Tab-separated table of C-alpha atoms in Angstrom:
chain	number	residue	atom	x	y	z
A	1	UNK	CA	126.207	101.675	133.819
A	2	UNK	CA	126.458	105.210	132.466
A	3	UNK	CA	123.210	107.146	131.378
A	4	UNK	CA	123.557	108.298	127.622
A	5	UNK	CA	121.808	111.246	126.446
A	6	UNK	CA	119.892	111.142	123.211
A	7	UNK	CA	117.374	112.908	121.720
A	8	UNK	CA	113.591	111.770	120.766
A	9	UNK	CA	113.155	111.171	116.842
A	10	UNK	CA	109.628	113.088	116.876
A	11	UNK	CA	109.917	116.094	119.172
A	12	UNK	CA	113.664	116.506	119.667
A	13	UNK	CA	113.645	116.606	123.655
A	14	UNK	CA	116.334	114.702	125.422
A	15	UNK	CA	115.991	111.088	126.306
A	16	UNK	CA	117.237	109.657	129.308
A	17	UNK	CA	118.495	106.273	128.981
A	18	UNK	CA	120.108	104.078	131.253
A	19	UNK	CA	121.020	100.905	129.985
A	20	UNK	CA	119.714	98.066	132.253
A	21	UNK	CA	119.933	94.183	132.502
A	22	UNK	CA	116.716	94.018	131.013
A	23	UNK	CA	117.487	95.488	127.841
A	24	UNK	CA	120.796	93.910	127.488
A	25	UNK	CA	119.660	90.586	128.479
A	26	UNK	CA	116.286	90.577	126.384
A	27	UNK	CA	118.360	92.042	123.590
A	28	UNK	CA	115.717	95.082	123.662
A	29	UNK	CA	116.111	98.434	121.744
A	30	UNK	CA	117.309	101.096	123.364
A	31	UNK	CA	113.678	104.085	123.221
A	32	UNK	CA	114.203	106.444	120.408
A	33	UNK	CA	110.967	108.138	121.475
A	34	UNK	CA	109.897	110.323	124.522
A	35	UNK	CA	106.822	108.745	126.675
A	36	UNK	CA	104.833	111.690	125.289
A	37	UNK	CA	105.167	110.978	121.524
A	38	UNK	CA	104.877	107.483	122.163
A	39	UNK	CA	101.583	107.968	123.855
A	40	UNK	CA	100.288	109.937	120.625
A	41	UNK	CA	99.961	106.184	118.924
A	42	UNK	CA	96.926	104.836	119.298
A	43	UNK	CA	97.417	101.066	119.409
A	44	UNK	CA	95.051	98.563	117.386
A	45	UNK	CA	92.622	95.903	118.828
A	46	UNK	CA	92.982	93.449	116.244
A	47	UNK	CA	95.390	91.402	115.252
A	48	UNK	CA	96.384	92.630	111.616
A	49	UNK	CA	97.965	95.562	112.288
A	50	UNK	CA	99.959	97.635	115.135
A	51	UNK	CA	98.133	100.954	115.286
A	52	UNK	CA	95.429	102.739	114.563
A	53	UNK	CA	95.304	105.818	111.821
A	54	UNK	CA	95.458	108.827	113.747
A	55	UNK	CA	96.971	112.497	114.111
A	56	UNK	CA	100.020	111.589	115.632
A	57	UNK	CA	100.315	108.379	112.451
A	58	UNK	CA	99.587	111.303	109.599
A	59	UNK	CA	102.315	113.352	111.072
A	60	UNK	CA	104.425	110.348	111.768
A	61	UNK	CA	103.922	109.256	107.989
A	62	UNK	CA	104.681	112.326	105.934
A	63	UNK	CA	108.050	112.927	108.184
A	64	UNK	CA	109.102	109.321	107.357
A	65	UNK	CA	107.501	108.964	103.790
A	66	UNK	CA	107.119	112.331	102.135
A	67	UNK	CA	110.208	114.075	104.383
A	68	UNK	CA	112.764	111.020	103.610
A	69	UNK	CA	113.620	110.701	107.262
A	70	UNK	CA	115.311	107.380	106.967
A	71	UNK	CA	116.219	107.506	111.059
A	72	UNK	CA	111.898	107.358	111.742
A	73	UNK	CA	112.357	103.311	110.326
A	74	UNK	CA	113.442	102.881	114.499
A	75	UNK	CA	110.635	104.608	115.760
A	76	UNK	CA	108.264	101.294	115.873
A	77	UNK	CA	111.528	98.457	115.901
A	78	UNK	CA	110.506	96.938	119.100
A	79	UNK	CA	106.932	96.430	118.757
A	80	UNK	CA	107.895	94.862	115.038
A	81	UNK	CA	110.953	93.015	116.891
A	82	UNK	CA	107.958	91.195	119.149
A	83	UNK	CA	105.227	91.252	116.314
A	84	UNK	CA	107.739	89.002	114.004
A	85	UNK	CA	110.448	87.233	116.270
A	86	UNK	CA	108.834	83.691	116.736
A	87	UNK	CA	107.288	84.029	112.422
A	88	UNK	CA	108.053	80.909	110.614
A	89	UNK	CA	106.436	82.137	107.225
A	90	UNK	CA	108.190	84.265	105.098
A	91	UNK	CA	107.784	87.747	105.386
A	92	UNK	CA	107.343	89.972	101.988
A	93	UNK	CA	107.348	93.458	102.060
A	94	UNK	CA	105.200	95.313	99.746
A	95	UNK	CA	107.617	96.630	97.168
A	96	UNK	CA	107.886	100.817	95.669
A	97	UNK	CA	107.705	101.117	92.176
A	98	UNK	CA	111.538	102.251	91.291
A	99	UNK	CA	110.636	105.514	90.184
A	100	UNK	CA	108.944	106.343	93.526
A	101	UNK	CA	111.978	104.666	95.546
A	102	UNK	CA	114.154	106.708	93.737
A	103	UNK	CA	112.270	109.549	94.403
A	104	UNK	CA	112.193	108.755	98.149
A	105	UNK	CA	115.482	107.460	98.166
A	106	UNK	CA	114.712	104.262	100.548
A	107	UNK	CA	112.201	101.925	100.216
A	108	UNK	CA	110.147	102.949	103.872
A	109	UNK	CA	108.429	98.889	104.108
A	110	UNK	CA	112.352	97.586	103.720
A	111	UNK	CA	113.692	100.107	106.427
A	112	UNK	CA	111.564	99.353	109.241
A	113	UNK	CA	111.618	95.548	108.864
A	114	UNK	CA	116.044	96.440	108.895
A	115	UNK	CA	115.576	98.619	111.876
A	116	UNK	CA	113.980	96.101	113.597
A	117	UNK	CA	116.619	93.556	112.846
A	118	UNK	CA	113.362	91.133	110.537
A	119	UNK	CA	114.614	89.207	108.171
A	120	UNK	CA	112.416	89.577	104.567
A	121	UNK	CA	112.622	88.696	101.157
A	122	UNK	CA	111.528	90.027	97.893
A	123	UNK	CA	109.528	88.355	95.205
A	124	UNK	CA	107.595	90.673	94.250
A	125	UNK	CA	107.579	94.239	91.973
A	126	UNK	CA	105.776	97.003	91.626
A	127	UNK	CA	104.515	97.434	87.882
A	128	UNK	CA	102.602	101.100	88.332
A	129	UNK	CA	104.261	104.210	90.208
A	130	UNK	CA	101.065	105.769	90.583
A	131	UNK	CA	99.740	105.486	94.096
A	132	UNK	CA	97.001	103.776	95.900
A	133	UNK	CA	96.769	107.509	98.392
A	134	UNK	CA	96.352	109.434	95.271
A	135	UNK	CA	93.177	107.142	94.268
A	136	UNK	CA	89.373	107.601	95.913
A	137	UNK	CA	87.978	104.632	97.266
A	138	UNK	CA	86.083	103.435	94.883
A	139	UNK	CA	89.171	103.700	91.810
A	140	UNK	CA	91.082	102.092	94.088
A	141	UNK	CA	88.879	98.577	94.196
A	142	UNK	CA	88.678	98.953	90.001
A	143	UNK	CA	92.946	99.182	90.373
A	144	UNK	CA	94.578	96.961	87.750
A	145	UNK	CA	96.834	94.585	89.048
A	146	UNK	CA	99.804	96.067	90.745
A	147	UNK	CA	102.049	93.834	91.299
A	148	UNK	CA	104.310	90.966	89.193
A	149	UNK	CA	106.716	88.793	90.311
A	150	UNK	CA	110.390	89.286	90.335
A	151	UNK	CA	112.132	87.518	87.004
A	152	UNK	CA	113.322	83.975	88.266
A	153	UNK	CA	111.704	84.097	90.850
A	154	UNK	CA	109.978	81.152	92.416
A	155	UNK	CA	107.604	80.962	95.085
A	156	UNK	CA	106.890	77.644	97.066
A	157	UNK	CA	104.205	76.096	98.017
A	158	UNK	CA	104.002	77.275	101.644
A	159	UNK	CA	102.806	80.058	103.816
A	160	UNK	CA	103.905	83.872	103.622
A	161	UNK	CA	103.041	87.032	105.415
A	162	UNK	CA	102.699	90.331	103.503
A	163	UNK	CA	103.823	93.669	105.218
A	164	UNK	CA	103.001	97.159	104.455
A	165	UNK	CA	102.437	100.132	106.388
A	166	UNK	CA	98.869	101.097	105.764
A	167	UNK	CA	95.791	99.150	105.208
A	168	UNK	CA	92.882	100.830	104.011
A	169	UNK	CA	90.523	99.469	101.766
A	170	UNK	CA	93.136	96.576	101.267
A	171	UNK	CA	93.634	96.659	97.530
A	172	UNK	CA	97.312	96.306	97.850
A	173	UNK	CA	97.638	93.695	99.300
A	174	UNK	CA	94.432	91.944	97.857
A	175	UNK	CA	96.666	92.108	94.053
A	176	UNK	CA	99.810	91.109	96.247
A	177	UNK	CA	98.302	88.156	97.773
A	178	UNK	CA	96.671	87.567	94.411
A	179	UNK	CA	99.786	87.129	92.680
A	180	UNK	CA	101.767	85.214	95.224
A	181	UNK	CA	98.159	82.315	95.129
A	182	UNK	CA	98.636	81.918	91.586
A	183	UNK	CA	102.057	81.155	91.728
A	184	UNK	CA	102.071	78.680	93.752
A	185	UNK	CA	101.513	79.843	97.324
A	186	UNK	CA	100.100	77.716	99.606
A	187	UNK	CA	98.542	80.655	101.813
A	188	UNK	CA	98.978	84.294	102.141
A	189	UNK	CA	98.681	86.492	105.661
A	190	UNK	CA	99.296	90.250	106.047
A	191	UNK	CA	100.224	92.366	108.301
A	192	UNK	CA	100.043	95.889	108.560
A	193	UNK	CA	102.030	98.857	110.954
A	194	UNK	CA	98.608	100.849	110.404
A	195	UNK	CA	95.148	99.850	109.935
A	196	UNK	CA	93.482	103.092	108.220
């Protein structure tokens, strides 16, 4: 097996990376990362969310989010690849307001669930482009709802699990959940990449 030189998505420094039978036979991604960058990340203790809201996450964050750099959705694919392989439930990314995804030109929640190869659907939409980050904590818990459902869509009466990338003082996906309840859900997880 040949080594294949790449570079890490964060700091730029080559990656070695030999394929092995492991990887190819547990259908694992190949590291995009360098063992340095990845040990920035401060994992989570709980079961709601990946990692903790640190340095290394803010930086992480506004290169992905605020920078548009699309190739960052692969930089957390294999912990989402084992977070969501064996998930029966639907999973429902929070949705971007179309002025902001326009604005960002990718929707960030839909690109890391693709780069990790996670099925989703969408029922829901965004009905305010302002944004929660913008918001103190205390107009964020008096928010208006946020969210609607798609037109014709219909939502069954079963179990489905919310993603976004940050929780903080949950709003989001409080109004998400909210909606998906009233029509017709039969329960309503989440799951975060960051708990804030």
């Amino acid at each position: 097996m040949n080594k294949k030189e790449t570079h890490c998505l964060l700091c730029a420094q080559p990656l070695q990376s030999a394929p092995s039978w492991k990887t190819l036979l547990t259908k694992q991604f190949p590291p995009c990362i360098c063992q340095k960058c990845a040990s920035r990340f401060e994992r989570n203790t709980t079961t709601s969310a990946l990692y903790q809201y640190n340095d290394a996450m803010k930086d992480y964050l506004h290169q992905y989010k605020f920078l548009q750099d699309v190739a960052l959705a692969k930089v957390f694919r294999q912990e989402l690849q084992d977070q969501f392989k064996h998930e029966k439930s639907p999973i429902i990314p929070i949705p971007m307001h179309p002025l902001k995804q326009k604005e960002r030109t990718f929707s960030h929640m839909e690109e890391l669930l693709k780069a990790a190869k996670i099925p989703y659907f969408q029922l829901l939409e965004k009905t305010t482009a302002e944004t929660q980050s913008s918001k103190n904590r205390e107009e964020r818990l008096q928010t208006a709802s946020l969210f609607q459902l798609l037109p014709s869509v219909t939502v069954a009466y079963k179990e489905y699990v919310l993603f976004d990338d940050i929780q903080t003082t949950g709003t989001t996906l409080r109004h998400a959940t909210e909606i998906l309840l009233q029509a017709g859900a039969k329960n309503v997880r989440s799951f975060t990449l960051i708990n804030g």
